[in-house]
Coordinates of C-alpha atoms and ligand atoms in Angstrom, one line a residue:
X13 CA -86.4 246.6 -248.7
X14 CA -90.2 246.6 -247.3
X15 CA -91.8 244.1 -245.6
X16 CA -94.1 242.8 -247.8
X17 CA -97.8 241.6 -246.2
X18 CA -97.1 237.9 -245.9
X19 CA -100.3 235.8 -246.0
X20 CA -101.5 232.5 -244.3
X21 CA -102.7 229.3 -245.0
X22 CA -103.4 226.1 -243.0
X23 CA -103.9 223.2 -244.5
X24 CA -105.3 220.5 -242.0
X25 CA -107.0 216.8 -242.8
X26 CA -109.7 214.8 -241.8
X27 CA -111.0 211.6 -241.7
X28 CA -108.2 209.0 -241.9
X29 CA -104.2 210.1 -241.8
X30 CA -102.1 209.0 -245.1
X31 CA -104.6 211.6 -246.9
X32 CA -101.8 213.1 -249.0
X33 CA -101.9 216.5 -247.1
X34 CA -98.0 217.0 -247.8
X35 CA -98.7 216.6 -251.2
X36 CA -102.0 218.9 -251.5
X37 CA -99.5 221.6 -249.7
X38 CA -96.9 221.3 -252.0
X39 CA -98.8 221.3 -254.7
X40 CA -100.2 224.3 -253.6
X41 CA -97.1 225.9 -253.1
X42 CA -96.0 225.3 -256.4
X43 CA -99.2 226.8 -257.8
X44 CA -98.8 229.8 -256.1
X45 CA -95.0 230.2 -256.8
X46 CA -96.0 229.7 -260.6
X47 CA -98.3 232.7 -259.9
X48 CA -95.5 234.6 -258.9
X49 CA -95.4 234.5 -255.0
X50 CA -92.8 233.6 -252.7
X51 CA -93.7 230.7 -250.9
X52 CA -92.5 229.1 -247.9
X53 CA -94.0 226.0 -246.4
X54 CA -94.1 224.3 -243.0
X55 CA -94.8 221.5 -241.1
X56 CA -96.2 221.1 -237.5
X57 CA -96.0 217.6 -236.3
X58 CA -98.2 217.0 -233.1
X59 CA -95.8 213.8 -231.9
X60 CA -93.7 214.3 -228.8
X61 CA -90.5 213.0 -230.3
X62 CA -88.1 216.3 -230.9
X63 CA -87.4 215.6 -234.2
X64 CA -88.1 212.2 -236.7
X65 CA -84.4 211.7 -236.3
X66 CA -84.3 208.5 -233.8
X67 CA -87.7 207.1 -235.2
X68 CA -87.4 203.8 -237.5
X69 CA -88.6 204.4 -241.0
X70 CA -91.0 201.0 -240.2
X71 CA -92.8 204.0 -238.2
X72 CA -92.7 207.2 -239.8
X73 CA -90.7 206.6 -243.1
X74 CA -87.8 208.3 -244.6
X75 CA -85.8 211.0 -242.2
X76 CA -85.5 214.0 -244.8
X77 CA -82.1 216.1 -243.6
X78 CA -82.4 219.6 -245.0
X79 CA -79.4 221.6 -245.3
X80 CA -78.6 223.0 -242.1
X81 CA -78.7 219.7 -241.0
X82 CA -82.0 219.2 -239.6
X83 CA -84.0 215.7 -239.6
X84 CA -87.2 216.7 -240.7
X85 CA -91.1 214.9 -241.4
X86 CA -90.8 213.4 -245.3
X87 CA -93.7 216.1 -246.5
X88 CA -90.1 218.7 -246.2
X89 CA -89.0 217.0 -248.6
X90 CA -92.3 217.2 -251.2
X91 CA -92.1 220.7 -249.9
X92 CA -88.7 221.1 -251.8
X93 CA -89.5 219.1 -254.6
X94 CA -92.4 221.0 -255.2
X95 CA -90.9 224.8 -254.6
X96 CA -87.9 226.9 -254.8
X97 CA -88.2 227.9 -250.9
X98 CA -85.4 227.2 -249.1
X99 CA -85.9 225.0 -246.0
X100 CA -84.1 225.2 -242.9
X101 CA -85.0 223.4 -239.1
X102 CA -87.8 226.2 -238.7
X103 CA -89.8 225.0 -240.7
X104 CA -90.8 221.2 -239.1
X105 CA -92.0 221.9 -235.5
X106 CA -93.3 219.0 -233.2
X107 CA -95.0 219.0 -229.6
X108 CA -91.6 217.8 -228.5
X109 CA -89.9 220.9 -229.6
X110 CA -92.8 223.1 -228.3
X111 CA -92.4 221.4 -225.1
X112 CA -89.0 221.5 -224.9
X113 CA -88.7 225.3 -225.5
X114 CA -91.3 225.9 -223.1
X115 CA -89.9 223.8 -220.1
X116 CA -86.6 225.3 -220.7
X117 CA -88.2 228.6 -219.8
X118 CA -89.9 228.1 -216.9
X119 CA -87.2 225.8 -215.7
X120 CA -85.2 229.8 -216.4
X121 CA -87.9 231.6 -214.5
X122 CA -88.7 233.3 -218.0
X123 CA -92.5 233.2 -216.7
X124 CA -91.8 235.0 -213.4
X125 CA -93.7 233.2 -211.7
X126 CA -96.8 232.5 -213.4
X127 CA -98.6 229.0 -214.3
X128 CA -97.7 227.6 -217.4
X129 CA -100.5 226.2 -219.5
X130 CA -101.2 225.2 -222.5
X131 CA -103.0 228.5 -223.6
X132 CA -101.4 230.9 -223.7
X133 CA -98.1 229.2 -223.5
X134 CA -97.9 226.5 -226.0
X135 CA -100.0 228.2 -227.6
X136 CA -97.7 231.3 -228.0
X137 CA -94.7 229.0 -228.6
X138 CA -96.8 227.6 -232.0
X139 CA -97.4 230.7 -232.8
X140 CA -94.2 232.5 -232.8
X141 CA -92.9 229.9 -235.1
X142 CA -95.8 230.7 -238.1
X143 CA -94.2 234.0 -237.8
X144 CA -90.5 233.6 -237.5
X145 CA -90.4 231.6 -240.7
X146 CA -92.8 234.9 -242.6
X147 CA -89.9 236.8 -241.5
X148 CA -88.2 237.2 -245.2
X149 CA -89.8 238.3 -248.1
X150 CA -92.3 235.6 -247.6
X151 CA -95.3 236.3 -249.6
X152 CA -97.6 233.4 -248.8
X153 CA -96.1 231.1 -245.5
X154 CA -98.4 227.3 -246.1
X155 CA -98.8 225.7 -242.5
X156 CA -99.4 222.0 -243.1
X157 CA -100.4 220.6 -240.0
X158 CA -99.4 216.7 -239.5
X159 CA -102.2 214.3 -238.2
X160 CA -106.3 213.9 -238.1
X161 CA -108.7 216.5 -236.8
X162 CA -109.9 214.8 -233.4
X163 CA -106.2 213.6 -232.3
X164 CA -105.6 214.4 -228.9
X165 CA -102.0 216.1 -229.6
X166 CA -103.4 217.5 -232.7
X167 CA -105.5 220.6 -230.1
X168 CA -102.9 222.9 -229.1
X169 CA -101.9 223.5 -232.5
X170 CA -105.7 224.1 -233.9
X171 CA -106.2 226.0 -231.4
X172 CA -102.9 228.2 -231.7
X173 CA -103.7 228.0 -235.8
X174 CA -107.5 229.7 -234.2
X175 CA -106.1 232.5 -232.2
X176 CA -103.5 232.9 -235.1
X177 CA -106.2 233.9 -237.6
X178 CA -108.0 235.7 -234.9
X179 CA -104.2 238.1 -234.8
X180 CA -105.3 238.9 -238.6
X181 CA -106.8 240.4 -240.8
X182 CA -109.7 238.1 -242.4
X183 CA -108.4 238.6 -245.3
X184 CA -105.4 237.4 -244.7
X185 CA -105.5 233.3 -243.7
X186 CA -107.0 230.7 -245.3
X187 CA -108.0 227.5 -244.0
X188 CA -108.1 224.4 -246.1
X189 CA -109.3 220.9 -244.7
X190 CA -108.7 218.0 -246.9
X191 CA -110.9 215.0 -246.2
X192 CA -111.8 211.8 -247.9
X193 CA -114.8 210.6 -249.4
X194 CA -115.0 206.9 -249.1
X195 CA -116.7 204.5 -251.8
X196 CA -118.8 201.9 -250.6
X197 CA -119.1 199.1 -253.4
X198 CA -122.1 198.1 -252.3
X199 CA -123.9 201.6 -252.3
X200 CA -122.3 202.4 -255.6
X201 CA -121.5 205.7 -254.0
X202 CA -118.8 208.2 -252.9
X203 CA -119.7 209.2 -249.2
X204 CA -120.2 212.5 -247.1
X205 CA -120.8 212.0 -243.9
X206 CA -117.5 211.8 -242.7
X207 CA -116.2 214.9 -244.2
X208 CA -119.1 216.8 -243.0
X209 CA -118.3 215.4 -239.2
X210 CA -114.8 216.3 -239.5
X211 CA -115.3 220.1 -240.7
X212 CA -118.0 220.1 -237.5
X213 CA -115.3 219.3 -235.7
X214 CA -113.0 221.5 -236.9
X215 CA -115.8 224.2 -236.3
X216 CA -116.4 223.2 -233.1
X217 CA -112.8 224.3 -232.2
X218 CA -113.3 227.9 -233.9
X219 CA -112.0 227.1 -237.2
X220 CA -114.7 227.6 -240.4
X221 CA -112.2 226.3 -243.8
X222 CA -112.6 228.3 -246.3
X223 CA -111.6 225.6 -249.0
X224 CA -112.6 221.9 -248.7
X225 CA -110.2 219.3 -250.7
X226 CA -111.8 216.0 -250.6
X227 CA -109.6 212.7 -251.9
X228 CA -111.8 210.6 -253.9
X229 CA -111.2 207.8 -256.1
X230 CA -114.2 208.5 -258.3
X231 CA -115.2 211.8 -259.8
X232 CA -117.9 214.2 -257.7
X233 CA -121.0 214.9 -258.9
X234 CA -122.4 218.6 -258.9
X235 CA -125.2 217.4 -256.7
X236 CA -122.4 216.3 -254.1
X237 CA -120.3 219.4 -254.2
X238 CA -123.8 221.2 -253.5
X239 CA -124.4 218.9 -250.5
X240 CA -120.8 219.2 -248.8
X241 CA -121.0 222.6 -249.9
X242 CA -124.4 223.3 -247.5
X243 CA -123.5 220.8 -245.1
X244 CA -119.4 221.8 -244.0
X245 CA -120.8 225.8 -244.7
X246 CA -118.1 226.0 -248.0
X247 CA -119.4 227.9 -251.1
X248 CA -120.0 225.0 -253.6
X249 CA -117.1 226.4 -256.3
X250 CA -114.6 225.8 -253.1
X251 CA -115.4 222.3 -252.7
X252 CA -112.6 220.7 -254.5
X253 CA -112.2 217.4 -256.4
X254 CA -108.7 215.5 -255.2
X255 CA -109.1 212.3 -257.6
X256 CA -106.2 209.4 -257.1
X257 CA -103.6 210.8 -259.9
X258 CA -103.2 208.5 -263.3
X259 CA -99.7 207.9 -263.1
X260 CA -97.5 210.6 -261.2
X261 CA -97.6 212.8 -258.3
X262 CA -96.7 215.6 -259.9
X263 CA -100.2 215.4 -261.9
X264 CA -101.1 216.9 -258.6
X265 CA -100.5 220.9 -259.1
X266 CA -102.9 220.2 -262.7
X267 CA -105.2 218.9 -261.0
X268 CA -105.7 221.4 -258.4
X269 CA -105.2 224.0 -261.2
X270 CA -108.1 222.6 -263.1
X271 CA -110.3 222.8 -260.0
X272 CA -109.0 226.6 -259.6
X273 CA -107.8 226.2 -256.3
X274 CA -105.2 229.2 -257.1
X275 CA -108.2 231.4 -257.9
X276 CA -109.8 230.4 -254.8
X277 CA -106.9 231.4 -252.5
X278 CA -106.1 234.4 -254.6
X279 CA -109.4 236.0 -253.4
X280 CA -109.5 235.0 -250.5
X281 CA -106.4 236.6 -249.7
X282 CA -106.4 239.5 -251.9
X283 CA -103.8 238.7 -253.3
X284 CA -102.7 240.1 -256.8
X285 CA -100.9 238.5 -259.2
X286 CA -100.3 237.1 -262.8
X287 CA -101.8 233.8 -264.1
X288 CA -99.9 231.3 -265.3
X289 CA -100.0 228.5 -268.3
X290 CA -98.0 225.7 -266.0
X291 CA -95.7 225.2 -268.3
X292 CA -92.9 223.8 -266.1
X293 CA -95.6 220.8 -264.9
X294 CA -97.2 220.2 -268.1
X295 CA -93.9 219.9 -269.4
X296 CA -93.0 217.5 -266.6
X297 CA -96.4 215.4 -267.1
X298 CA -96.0 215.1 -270.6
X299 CA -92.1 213.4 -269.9
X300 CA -93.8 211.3 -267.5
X301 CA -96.2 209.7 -269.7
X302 CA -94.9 209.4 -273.1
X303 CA -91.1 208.0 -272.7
X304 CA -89.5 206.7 -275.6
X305 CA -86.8 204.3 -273.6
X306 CA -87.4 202.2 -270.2
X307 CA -84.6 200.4 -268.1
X308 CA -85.2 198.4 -265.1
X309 CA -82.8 198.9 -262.2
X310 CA -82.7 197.6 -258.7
X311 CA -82.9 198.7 -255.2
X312 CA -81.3 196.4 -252.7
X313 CA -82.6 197.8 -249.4
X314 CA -83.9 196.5 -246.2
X315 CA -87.4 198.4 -245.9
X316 CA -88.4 197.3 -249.5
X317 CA -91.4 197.0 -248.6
X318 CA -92.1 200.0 -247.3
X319 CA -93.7 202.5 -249.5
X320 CA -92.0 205.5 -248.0
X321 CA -88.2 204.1 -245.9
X322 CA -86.7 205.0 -249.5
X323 CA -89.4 208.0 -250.8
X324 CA -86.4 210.4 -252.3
X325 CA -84.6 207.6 -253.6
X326 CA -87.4 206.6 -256.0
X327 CA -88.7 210.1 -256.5
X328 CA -85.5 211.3 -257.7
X329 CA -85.2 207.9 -259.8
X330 CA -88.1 209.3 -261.3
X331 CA -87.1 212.5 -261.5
X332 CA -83.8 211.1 -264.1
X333 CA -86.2 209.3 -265.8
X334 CA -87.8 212.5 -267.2
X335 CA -84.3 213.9 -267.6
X336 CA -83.7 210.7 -269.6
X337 CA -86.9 210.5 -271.2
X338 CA -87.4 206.8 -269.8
X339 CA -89.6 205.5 -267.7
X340 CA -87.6 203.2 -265.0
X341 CA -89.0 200.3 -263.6
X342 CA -88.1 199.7 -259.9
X343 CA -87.8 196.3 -258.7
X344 CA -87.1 196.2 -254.9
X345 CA -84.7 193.7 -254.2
X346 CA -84.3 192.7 -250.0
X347 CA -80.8 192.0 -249.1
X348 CA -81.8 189.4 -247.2
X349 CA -82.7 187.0 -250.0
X350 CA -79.5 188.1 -252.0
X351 CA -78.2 186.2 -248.7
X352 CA -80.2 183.6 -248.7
X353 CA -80.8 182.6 -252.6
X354 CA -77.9 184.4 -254.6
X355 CA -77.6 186.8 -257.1
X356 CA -79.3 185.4 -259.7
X357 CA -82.3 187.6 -259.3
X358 CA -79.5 190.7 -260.3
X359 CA -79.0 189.1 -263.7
X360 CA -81.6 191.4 -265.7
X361 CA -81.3 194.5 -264.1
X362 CA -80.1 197.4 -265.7
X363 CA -78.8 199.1 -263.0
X364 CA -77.8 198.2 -259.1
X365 CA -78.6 201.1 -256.5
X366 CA -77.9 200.8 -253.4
X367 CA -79.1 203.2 -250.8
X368 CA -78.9 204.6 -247.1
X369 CA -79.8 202.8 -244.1
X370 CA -78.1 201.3 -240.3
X371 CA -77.6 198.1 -238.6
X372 CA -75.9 195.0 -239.8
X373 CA -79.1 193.1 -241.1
X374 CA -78.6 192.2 -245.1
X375 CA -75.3 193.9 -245.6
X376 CA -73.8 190.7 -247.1
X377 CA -76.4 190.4 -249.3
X378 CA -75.7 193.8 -250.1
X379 CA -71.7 193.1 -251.0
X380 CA -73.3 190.9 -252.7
X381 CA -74.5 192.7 -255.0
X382 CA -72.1 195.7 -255.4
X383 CA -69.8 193.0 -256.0
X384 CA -71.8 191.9 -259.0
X385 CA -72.3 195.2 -260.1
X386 CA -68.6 195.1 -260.0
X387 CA -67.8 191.6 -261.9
X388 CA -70.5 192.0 -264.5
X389 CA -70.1 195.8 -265.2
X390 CA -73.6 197.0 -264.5
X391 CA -74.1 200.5 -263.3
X392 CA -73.7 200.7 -259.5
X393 CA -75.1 203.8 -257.7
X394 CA -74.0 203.7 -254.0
X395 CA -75.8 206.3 -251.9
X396 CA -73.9 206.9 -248.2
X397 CA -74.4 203.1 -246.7
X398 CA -74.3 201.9 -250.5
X399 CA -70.8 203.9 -250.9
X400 CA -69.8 202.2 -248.0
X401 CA -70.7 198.8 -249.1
X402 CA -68.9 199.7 -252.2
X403 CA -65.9 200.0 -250.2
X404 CA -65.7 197.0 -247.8
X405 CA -66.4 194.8 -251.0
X406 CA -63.5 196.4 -253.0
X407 CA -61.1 196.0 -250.2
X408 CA -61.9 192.6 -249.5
X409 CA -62.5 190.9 -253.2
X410 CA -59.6 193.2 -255.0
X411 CA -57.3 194.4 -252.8
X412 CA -57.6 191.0 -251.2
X413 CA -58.0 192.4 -247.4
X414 CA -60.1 189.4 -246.4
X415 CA -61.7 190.9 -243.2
X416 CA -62.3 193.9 -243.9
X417 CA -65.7 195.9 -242.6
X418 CA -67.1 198.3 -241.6
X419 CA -67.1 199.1 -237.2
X420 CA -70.4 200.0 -237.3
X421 CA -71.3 195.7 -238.4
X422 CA -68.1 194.3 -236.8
X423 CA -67.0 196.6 -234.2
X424 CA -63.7 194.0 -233.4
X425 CA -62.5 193.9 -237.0
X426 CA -59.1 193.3 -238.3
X427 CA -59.6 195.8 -241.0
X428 CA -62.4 198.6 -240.5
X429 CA -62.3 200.7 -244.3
X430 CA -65.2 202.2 -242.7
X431 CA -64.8 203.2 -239.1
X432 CA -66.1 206.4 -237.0
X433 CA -64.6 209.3 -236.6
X434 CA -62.8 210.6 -233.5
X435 CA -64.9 213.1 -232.9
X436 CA -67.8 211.4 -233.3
X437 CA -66.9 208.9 -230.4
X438 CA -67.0 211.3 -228.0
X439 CA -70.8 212.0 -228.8
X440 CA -72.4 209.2 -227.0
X441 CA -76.3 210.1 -227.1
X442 CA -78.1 208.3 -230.0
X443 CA -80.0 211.3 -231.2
X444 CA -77.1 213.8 -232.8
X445 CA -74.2 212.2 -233.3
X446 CA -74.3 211.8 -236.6
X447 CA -71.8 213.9 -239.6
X448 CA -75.3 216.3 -240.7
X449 CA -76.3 218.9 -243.2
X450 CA -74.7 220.3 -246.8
X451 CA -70.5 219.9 -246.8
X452 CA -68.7 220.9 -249.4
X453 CA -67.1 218.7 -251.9
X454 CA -64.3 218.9 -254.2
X455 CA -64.7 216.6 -257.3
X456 CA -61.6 214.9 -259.4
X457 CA -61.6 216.2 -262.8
X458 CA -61.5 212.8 -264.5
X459 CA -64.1 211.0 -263.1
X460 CA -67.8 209.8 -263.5
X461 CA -68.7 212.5 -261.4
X462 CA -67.3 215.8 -262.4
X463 CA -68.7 214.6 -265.8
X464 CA -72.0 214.5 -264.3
X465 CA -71.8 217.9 -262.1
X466 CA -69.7 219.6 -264.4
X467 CA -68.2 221.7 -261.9
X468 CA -65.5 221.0 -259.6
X469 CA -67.2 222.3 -256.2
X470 CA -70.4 221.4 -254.5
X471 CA -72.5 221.3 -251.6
X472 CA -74.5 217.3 -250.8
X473 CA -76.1 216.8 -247.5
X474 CA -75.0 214.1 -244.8
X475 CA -76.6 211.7 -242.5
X476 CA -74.6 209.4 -240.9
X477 CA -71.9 208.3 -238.6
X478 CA -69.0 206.1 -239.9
X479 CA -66.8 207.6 -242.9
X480 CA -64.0 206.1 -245.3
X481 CA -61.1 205.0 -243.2
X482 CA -58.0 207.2 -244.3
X483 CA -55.7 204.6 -243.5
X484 CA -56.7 202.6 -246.1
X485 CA -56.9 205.2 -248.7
X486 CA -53.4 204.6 -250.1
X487 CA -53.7 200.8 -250.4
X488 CA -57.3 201.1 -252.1
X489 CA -56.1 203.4 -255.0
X490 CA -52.8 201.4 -255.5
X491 CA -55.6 198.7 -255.9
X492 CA -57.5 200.8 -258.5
X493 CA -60.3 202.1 -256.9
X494 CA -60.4 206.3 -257.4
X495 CA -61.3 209.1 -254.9
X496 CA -63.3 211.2 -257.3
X497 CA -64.4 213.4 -254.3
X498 CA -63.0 214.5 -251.2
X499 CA -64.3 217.5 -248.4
X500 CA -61.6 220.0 -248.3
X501 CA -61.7 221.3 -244.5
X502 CA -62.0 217.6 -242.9
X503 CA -60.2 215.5 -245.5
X504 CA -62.7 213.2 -245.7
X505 CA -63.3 210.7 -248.9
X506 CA -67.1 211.4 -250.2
X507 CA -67.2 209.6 -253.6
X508 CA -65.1 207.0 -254.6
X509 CA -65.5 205.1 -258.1
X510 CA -64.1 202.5 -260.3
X511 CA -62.5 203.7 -263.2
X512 CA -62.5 200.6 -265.6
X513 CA -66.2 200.0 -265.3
X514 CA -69.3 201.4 -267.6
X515 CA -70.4 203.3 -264.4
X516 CA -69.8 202.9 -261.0
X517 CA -70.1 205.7 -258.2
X518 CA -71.0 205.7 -254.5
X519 CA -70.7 208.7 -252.8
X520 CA -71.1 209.7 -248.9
X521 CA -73.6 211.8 -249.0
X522 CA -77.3 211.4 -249.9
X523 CA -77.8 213.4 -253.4
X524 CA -81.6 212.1 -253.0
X525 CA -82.4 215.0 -251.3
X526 CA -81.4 217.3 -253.8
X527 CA -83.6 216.3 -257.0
X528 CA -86.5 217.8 -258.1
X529 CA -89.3 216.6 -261.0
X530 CA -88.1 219.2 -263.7
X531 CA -84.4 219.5 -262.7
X532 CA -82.8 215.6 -262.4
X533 CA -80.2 215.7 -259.5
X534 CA -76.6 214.8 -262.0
X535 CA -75.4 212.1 -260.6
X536 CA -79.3 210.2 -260.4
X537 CA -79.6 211.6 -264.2
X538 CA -76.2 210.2 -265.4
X539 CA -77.2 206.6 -263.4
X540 CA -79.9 206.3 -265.5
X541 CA -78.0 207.6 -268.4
X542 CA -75.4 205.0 -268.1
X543 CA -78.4 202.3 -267.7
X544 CA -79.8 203.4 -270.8
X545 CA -76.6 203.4 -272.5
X546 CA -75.4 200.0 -271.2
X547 CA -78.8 198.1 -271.1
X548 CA -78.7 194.6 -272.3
Ligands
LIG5 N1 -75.0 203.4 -241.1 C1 -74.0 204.2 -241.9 C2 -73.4 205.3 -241.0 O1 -73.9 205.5 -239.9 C3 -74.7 204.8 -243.1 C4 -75.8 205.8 -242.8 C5 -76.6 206.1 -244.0 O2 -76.7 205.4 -245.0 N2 -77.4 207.2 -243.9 O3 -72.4 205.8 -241.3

């Protein structure tokens, strides 16, 4: 097959971080792919950490694992909601992996003796990885690059990004800066100033964009496109109008189609190919808005009040909305006042989910609330801790095993259903000793489950460290509880359900990270079903 002529584009931001850049790039993405390109998108992440993996989701949100098990920035996983490309660790570098590579190299005498600097050697490093991920038959490769023009750690990427474009043909990169234009109530007016200071900043580095996206709450005026049009040097039809979206985030790719941003990078880039009618996101939009059924269901968690610690969770509850044609209210319920005040705040829910997360803080309230699920026959959706949970409340409340836990809460306990893994133990460091990545899964024909997959075999990604304890397995079945899913090479239990119940499933794994907005992950999809069908 020939190479084909892979093009470029950066997307960097401006003016205050929590812009939406991950979301302008995916977007983007899925514009182009419904023109027909093969897209591939990546993240540079200027923090020295290696990879988001040890960091608390009170810092940097969600951990998204891909499928080769690497523990990736959130925006990956907007990136895969968004497009077909498939993901894989090369695609989320940070200064920590840049670093890392480096100093192995010198420490090898790679550099035969040389100084090693920032340019060219970080430099390089950035570089190579823009290139190793256009190394398929990548038509377009979309570089978002994580944090605010005038960060400190931010420079050795713009400047690799610089030299990168410098490599190419002109017609062949694209920059786009997104900014925000801020409204002052007491002006009455959206303003400039700061985007223009940020693009003459980016400037000042080497880099001209070639597309301006600017996040406004209000809609621009001509005369203001004009003005940030003369003043950040962008041909006026290039400045582009990001307004906050009415309802969903996947309005996004019709709003940037409505603003041509698709034309835009098309010429730019020289790019030929069809146009297209959207069909796949007006169809999506259209769900969103108009649905005939709502359910409310509840997510017992301990960073409820985070916006992003759960972000696939409730995008993919979203997602089986649309598949339901229902909107679902989320109420986020914190384990820790199922602890302290009761259940009674489960009574109108719909549906009980129960997602991922570490530590021992709220996981009684959490029994708590499986075992309500359980009692009062409300569909229960355990995602990897939630399946756990699941577990340690069946075994203790019906097959009477009083103290049982999990090791990972309880380290000295009588029974632990949950426990680690042998040869997990011997993995001490913090960072990468966790069960990662797709494993393959082989589902029990009669159950919840396979009903939902409808297929016996498949492949869900893993984050964690403590499994279903196979000692108990015999004792939980005889007890009534069913293994609907098992991994064939390690024997090891990833969904378990209970069979005399409207619907109850927890699996192992974390099916949140394979959803997207016109194609409902099954099991999230038959959740909501099962709410819908059950509701009081
Ligand atoms: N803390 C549990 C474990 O390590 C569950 C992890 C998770 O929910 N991702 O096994």
């Amino acid at each position: 097959m020939p190479k084909i002529h892979t093009k470029y584009i950066f997307v960097t931001g401006g003016v205050v971080s929590s812009l939406g850049k991950g979301l302008t790039a995916a977007s983007l993405g899925a514009l182009l792919e419904e023109r027909g390109l093969k897209v591939m998108i990546q993240k540079f992440d200027p923090y020295l950490n290696v990879d988001p993996g040890t960091m608390s989701p009170f810092q940097h949100g969600e951990v998204y694992v891909l499928n080769d098990g690497a523990e990736t920035d959130l925006d990956l996983g907007h990136y895969e909601r968004f497009t077909s490309g498939k993901l894989t660790k090369l695609n989320n570098l940070t200064s920590g992996q840049v670093y890392e590579k480096v100093l192995q190299k010198e420490r090898r005498g790679d550099y035969l003796g040389a100084t090693v600097q920032v340019i060219p050697h970080i430099t390089n490093e950035i570089k190579e990885r823009i290139y190793k991920v256009a190394d398929e038959e990548v038509d377009v490769v979309i570089t978002e690059l994580g944090g605010t023009i005038g960060d400190i750690e931010g420079l050795p990427f713009l400047e690799a990004i610089r030299q990168f474009a410098l490599e190419q043909d002109p017609h062949d990169v694209a920059f786009i800066h997104c900014t925000l234009l801020p409204y002052l109530k007491a002006a009455g007016e959206l303003k400039t100033k700061p985007s223009q200071q940020s693009v003459a900043k980016l400037r000042e580095i080497g880099i001209q964009p070639h597309i301006l996206v600017c996040r406004t709450e209000k809609s621009i005026t001509y005369e203001m496109r004009q003005k940030l049009s003369l003043f950040c040097n962008v041909p006026v039809k290039a400045v582009i109008e990001e307004c906050d979206v009415e309802t969903s985030i996947y309005e996004l790719p019709l709003a940037l189609k409505a603003e041509k941003v698709d034309d835009l990078i098309v010429e730019q880039l020289n790019l030929k190919t069809k146009d297209t009618d959207m069909k796949t996101w007006i169809d999506v939009v259209r769900r969103l808005k108009a649905p005939s059924h709502k359910v409310e269901i509840g997510v017992v968690g301990k960073y409820i009040e985070l916006q992003d610690a759960y972000k696939s969770v409730y995008e993919s509850i979203t997602h089986a909305g649309i598949a339901n044609d229902c909107s679902v209210r989320v109420v986020r319920i914190d384990a820790e006042d199922l602890e302290n005040e009761g259940t009674q705040s489960l009574a109108s829910l719909d549906g009980i989910l129960i997602p991922g997360g570490f530590g021992d803080r709220g996981i009684e309230g959490k029994i708590s609330a499986a075992k309500y699920a359980r009692e009062n026959n409300i569909p229960y959706f355990g995602l990897c801790l939630g399946m756990q949970i699941a577990v340690i409340e069946y075994a203790r409340n019906v097959a009477l095993i009083e103290g049982a836990n999990s090791a990972e809460f309880d380290p000295n306990t009588p029974d632990p259903v949950i426990n680690i893994m042998e040869e997990q133990k011997e993995l001490t460091t913090k960072g990468g000793n966790m069960r990662l990545g797709a494993y393959s899964c082989k589902l029990s024909e009669d159950s919840f489950s396979f009903h939902a997959y409808e297929k016996e075999s498949i492949l869900e990604r893993h984050r964690h460290r403590y499994e279903f304890n196979n000692a108990y397995r015999d004792i939980l079945t005889e007890k009534g509880l069913r293994i609907a899913g098992t991994n064939p090479e390690k024997d090891l239990v990833e969904i378990i359900e209970i069979p005399d119940h409207p619907w109850f499933v927890a699996v192992q794994f974390h099916p949140e990270f394979q959803s997207k907005p016109h194609k409902a992950h099954p099991l999230f999809a038959n959740f909501i079903a099962a709410t819908l069908k059950y509701k009081k």
